[in-house]
Short mmCIF file of C-alpha atoms in Angstrom, two decimals:
data_model
loop_
_atom_site.label_atom_id
_atom_site.label_comp_id
_atom_site.label_asym_id
_atom_site.label_seq_id
_atom_site.Cartn_x
_atom_site.Cartn_y
_atom_site.Cartn_z
CA MET A 22 70.93 343.41 -19.54
CA ALA A 23 73.25 341.43 -17.27
CA ARG A 24 71.27 338.20 -16.97
CA PRO A 25 71.06 335.62 -19.76
CA VAL A 26 67.66 335.06 -21.37
CA ILE A 27 66.18 331.56 -21.34
CA GLY A 28 63.24 330.82 -23.59
CA VAL A 29 60.56 328.65 -21.95
CA ILE A 30 58.23 326.83 -24.34
CA GLY A 31 54.47 327.10 -23.91
CA ASN A 32 51.82 324.39 -24.09
CA THR A 33 48.61 324.82 -26.08
CA ARG A 34 45.49 324.62 -23.91
CA LEU A 35 41.84 325.28 -24.61
CA LEU A 36 40.20 327.47 -21.97
CA ASP A 37 36.47 327.25 -21.34
CA ASN A 38 36.28 325.03 -24.46
CA ARG A 39 36.56 328.18 -26.55
CA PHE A 40 39.82 330.09 -26.15
CA THR A 41 43.23 328.77 -27.21
CA ALA A 42 45.98 329.77 -24.80
CA GLN A 43 49.70 329.20 -24.34
CA ILE A 44 50.47 328.09 -20.79
CA VAL A 45 53.69 327.68 -18.80
CA GLY A 46 53.73 326.45 -15.21
CA GLU A 47 55.05 329.15 -12.90
CA ASN A 48 57.47 326.70 -11.28
CA ASN A 49 59.41 326.61 -14.56
CA LEU A 50 59.65 330.39 -14.67
CA ARG A 51 60.69 330.64 -11.03
CA ALA A 52 63.34 327.94 -11.46
CA VAL A 53 64.86 329.89 -14.34
CA ALA A 54 64.68 333.25 -12.55
CA GLU A 55 65.60 332.22 -9.02
CA VAL A 56 67.96 329.28 -9.48
CA ALA A 57 69.37 329.51 -13.01
CA GLY A 58 69.82 333.26 -12.53
CA ALA A 59 68.31 334.07 -15.90
CA LEU A 60 65.38 336.02 -17.31
CA PRO A 61 62.61 333.57 -18.33
CA LEU A 62 61.01 334.48 -21.64
CA MET A 63 57.94 332.42 -22.50
CA PHE A 64 57.50 331.65 -26.20
CA ALA A 65 54.58 330.03 -27.96
CA GLY A 66 54.71 326.34 -28.77
CA SER A 67 53.03 327.15 -32.08
CA PRO A 68 54.70 327.49 -35.50
CA ALA A 69 52.10 330.10 -36.47
CA VAL A 70 53.48 332.41 -33.80
CA THR A 71 57.10 331.46 -33.13
CA ASP A 72 59.85 331.93 -35.72
CA LEU A 73 62.79 329.75 -34.71
CA GLY A 74 65.41 332.00 -36.27
CA ASP A 75 64.17 335.06 -34.41
CA LEU A 76 63.82 333.07 -31.20
CA LEU A 77 67.38 331.76 -31.31
CA ALA A 78 68.66 335.26 -32.08
CA THR A 79 66.99 336.42 -28.86
CA VAL A 80 67.58 333.74 -26.23
CA ASP A 81 70.73 332.31 -24.63
CA GLY A 82 69.15 328.98 -23.74
CA VAL A 83 65.94 326.99 -24.14
CA LEU A 84 63.91 325.15 -21.51
CA LEU A 85 61.53 322.49 -22.80
CA THR A 86 59.02 321.98 -20.02
CA GLY A 87 56.69 319.17 -19.11
CA GLY A 88 53.10 319.26 -20.31
CA ARG A 89 49.86 317.35 -20.05
CA ALA A 90 49.82 316.46 -23.76
CA ASN A 91 51.92 313.64 -25.22
CA VAL A 92 54.20 313.85 -28.25
CA HIS A 93 52.10 312.72 -31.20
CA PRO A 94 52.92 309.07 -32.08
CA THR A 95 53.32 309.79 -35.80
CA ARG A 96 56.49 311.65 -34.85
CA PHE A 97 58.08 308.30 -33.99
CA GLN A 98 56.29 306.02 -36.49
CA ALA A 99 53.56 304.77 -34.15
CA ALA A 100 49.78 304.89 -34.34
CA PRO A 101 47.77 307.38 -32.26
CA HIS A 102 45.09 306.10 -29.88
CA PRO A 103 42.37 308.00 -27.99
CA ALA A 104 43.57 306.46 -24.71
CA HIS A 105 46.86 308.32 -25.04
CA GLU A 106 45.44 311.75 -25.76
CA PRO A 107 45.67 314.69 -25.50
CA TYR A 108 48.32 315.58 -28.03
CA ASP A 109 49.87 318.99 -28.79
CA GLU A 110 50.93 318.83 -32.42
CA ALA A 111 51.62 322.55 -32.57
CA ARG A 112 54.24 322.19 -29.85
CA ASP A 113 55.71 319.16 -31.63
CA ALA A 114 56.11 321.29 -34.74
CA VAL A 115 58.12 323.88 -32.80
CA ALA A 116 60.04 321.76 -30.30
CA LEU A 117 61.47 319.08 -32.58
CA PRO A 118 63.22 321.35 -35.12
CA LEU A 119 64.16 323.72 -32.28
CA ILE A 120 66.01 320.91 -30.50
CA GLU A 121 68.06 320.15 -33.59
CA ALA A 122 68.84 323.84 -34.09
CA CYS A 123 69.87 324.36 -30.46
CA VAL A 124 72.24 321.40 -30.51
CA ALA A 125 73.72 322.38 -33.89
CA ARG A 126 74.35 325.97 -32.74
CA GLY A 127 75.48 325.11 -29.22
CA VAL A 128 72.55 326.91 -27.59
CA PRO A 129 72.06 325.44 -24.08
CA LEU A 130 69.08 323.09 -24.00
CA PHE A 131 67.38 321.52 -20.98
CA GLY A 132 64.42 319.16 -21.42
CA ILE A 133 62.08 318.18 -18.58
CA CYS A 134 59.50 315.35 -18.79
CA ARG A 135 57.78 315.99 -22.14
CA GLY A 136 60.84 318.04 -23.11
CA PHE A 137 63.05 315.06 -22.31
CA GLN A 138 60.86 312.88 -24.53
CA GLU A 139 60.95 315.48 -27.32
CA ILE A 140 64.76 315.45 -27.29
CA ASN A 141 64.73 311.70 -27.82
CA VAL A 142 62.20 311.89 -30.66
CA ALA A 143 64.10 314.74 -32.34
CA PHE A 144 67.08 312.41 -32.71
CA GLY A 145 65.08 309.48 -34.05
CA GLY A 146 64.18 307.74 -30.81
CA THR A 147 60.83 306.19 -29.90
CA LEU A 148 58.45 306.45 -26.95
CA HIS A 149 56.07 304.05 -25.24
CA PRO A 150 52.67 305.64 -24.50
CA GLU A 151 52.26 303.89 -21.15
CA ILE A 152 55.48 302.78 -19.47
CA ARG A 153 53.63 301.02 -16.64
CA ASP A 154 52.24 298.51 -19.17
CA LEU A 155 55.71 297.12 -19.89
CA PRO A 156 56.70 293.99 -17.91
CA GLY A 157 58.43 294.77 -14.62
CA ARG A 158 57.86 298.52 -14.77
CA LEU A 159 56.59 300.76 -11.99
CA ASN A 160 53.57 303.02 -12.28
CA HIS A 161 55.30 306.32 -12.99
CA ARG A 162 52.12 308.39 -13.05
CA MET A 163 51.27 310.89 -10.32
CA PRO A 164 49.63 309.53 -7.16
CA ARG A 165 45.84 309.33 -7.08
CA LEU A 166 43.21 308.75 -4.44
CA GLU A 167 41.20 305.52 -4.33
CA ASN A 168 38.39 307.23 -6.28
CA GLY A 169 40.81 308.00 -9.14
CA GLU A 170 41.18 311.71 -8.47
CA ILE A 171 44.66 313.24 -8.42
CA HIS A 172 45.98 313.49 -4.88
CA PRO A 173 45.18 317.00 -3.57
CA ASP A 174 48.47 317.43 -1.66
CA LEU A 175 51.21 318.69 -3.98
CA GLU A 176 53.87 317.54 -1.53
CA VAL A 177 52.59 313.99 -2.06
CA VAL A 178 52.27 314.42 -5.84
CA PHE A 179 55.83 315.75 -6.23
CA ALA A 180 57.49 313.64 -3.54
CA ASP A 181 60.54 311.58 -4.47
CA ARG A 182 59.29 308.14 -5.47
CA HIS A 183 62.16 306.08 -6.88
CA GLU A 184 65.90 305.92 -7.33
CA VAL A 185 67.88 306.66 -10.48
CA ARG A 186 71.26 305.05 -11.06
CA LEU A 187 73.67 307.40 -12.82
CA VAL A 188 76.25 306.16 -15.30
CA PRO A 189 79.68 306.25 -13.61
CA GLY A 190 81.81 309.05 -14.99
CA GLY A 191 78.93 310.45 -17.04
CA ALA A 192 77.85 314.06 -17.29
CA PHE A 193 75.16 313.72 -14.62
CA ALA A 194 77.38 311.79 -12.20
CA ARG A 195 80.08 314.46 -12.53
CA LEU A 196 77.62 317.31 -12.22
CA LEU A 197 75.74 315.87 -9.24
CA GLY A 198 78.69 314.23 -7.51
CA ARG A 199 76.92 310.97 -6.72
CA ALA A 200 76.08 307.58 -8.19
CA THR A 201 72.39 307.37 -7.21
CA ILE A 202 69.67 309.98 -6.76
CA ARG A 203 65.98 309.97 -5.81
CA VAL A 204 63.42 311.77 -7.97
CA ASN A 205 59.71 312.42 -8.36
CA SER A 206 57.61 310.70 -11.03
CA LEU A 207 54.63 312.16 -12.90
CA HIS A 208 54.60 310.66 -16.38
CA GLY A 209 52.87 307.96 -18.38
CA GLN A 210 54.83 308.11 -21.62
CA GLY A 211 58.56 307.37 -21.63
CA ILE A 212 61.54 306.49 -23.79
CA LEU A 213 61.38 303.09 -25.46
CA GLU A 214 64.37 303.24 -27.81
CA PRO A 215 67.00 306.00 -27.49
CA GLY A 216 67.70 308.15 -30.54
CA ALA A 217 70.92 307.97 -32.56
CA ARG A 218 72.81 310.60 -30.53
CA VAL A 219 70.97 310.10 -27.27
CA VAL A 220 73.26 308.85 -24.50
CA VAL A 221 71.48 307.27 -21.54
CA GLU A 222 72.93 308.69 -18.31
CA GLY A 223 70.40 307.64 -15.68
CA ILE A 224 68.10 304.63 -15.25
CA ALA A 225 65.34 304.04 -12.69
CA GLU A 226 65.23 300.92 -10.54
CA ASP A 227 62.74 299.38 -13.03
CA ASP A 228 65.06 300.22 -15.99
CA THR A 229 63.03 303.22 -17.16
CA ILE A 230 65.34 305.80 -18.76
CA GLU A 231 65.42 308.96 -16.64
CA ALA A 232 68.40 311.09 -17.72
CA ILE A 233 69.98 311.68 -21.14
CA ARG A 234 72.50 313.84 -22.94
CA ILE A 235 73.22 314.43 -26.60
CA ALA A 236 76.53 312.99 -27.78
CA ASP A 237 79.05 315.48 -29.20
CA ALA A 238 76.79 318.47 -28.53
CA PRO A 239 78.87 321.67 -28.55
CA GLY A 240 76.82 323.07 -25.65
CA PHE A 241 74.69 322.04 -22.67
CA ALA A 242 72.15 319.47 -23.96
CA LEU A 243 70.58 317.45 -21.15
CA GLY A 244 67.17 315.99 -20.40
CA VAL A 245 65.48 314.49 -17.34
CA GLN A 246 62.24 312.54 -17.10
CA TRP A 247 61.41 313.83 -13.62
CA HIS A 248 60.04 317.30 -12.82
CA ALA A 249 63.23 319.09 -11.82
CA GLU A 250 61.42 322.45 -11.82
CA HIS A 251 59.30 321.55 -8.78
CA ASP A 252 61.71 322.33 -5.94
CA PRO A 253 65.15 323.46 -7.19
CA ALA A 254 65.43 326.04 -4.42
CA THR A 255 65.58 323.27 -1.78
CA ASN A 256 66.37 320.05 -3.68
CA PRO A 257 70.16 319.81 -4.21
CA ILE A 258 69.83 317.60 -7.29
CA ASN A 259 67.46 319.91 -9.13
CA ARG A 260 69.32 323.00 -7.93
CA ALA A 261 72.58 321.71 -9.38
CA LEU A 262 70.90 321.05 -12.74
CA PHE A 263 69.34 324.51 -13.01
CA GLU A 264 72.50 326.23 -11.80
CA ALA A 265 74.54 324.41 -14.44
CA PHE A 266 71.95 325.28 -17.10
CA GLY A 267 72.03 328.94 -16.04
CA ALA A 268 75.83 329.00 -16.11
CA ALA A 269 75.81 327.55 -19.62
CA ALA A 270 73.31 330.22 -20.73
CA ALA A 271 75.52 332.93 -19.20
CA ARG A 272 78.53 331.62 -21.15
CA GLN A 273 76.45 331.53 -24.31
CA ARG A 274 75.39 335.16 -23.78
CA ALA A 275 78.97 336.29 -23.17
CA GLU A 276 80.21 334.44 -26.24
CA SER A 277 77.46 335.77 -28.52
CA ARG A 278 78.24 339.36 -27.49
CA ARG A 279 82.01 339.08 -27.81
CA PRO A 280 83.42 341.42 -30.48
CA ARG A 281 84.37 339.55 -33.64
#
């Protein structure tokens, strides 16, 4: 097999109020296949199904996707509240130790939205359940109609909505070749306090953290708060991120198969 394999985490969903399913948005799979140049391999965000050792022996990179459910507050010493549900504790139980293992082993890791938040929590950081409630912050949630329903036009939902200032000389600034970018915004929860090894690389115009890397990681270990998987075929910012992730996975595959 020539292409690297990138594991894409699933989200637990209840179908018809009866059947538990693992779901991955197709945009994530297409971004991996068409832009990162890798084979996407969905794995269950459930410790009852996914063995981390076997998973890391199989994949050359891991994509932590966005998801409707929030990281459970007990993971960062906060109290849960019905207003901030749903939660996906099964995914928490897989993603958090997986992040630490990927970074320790140098397995390329890319976190998007919830995945970005999971990376922060895995390294001891905290989240705020509703960023828009903080003084001076924008409403980062997806656009809705006046009646409260989600806007029916996906081009409106995923449109670029605010700027992100990149840290000069940082990993994102070097990778993207610019100081400021524009991104979409579809999240309620966000980073409050960065974790011990979490380096802030991008900040929105309202000071919301939007891009991070893990300090001293031996491999690719980046996270973004926006949904980079939406349009990487046409968006140069998101394309560059997925291409770099795919290149890192290809190097990981070549290194893991090199004769010892």
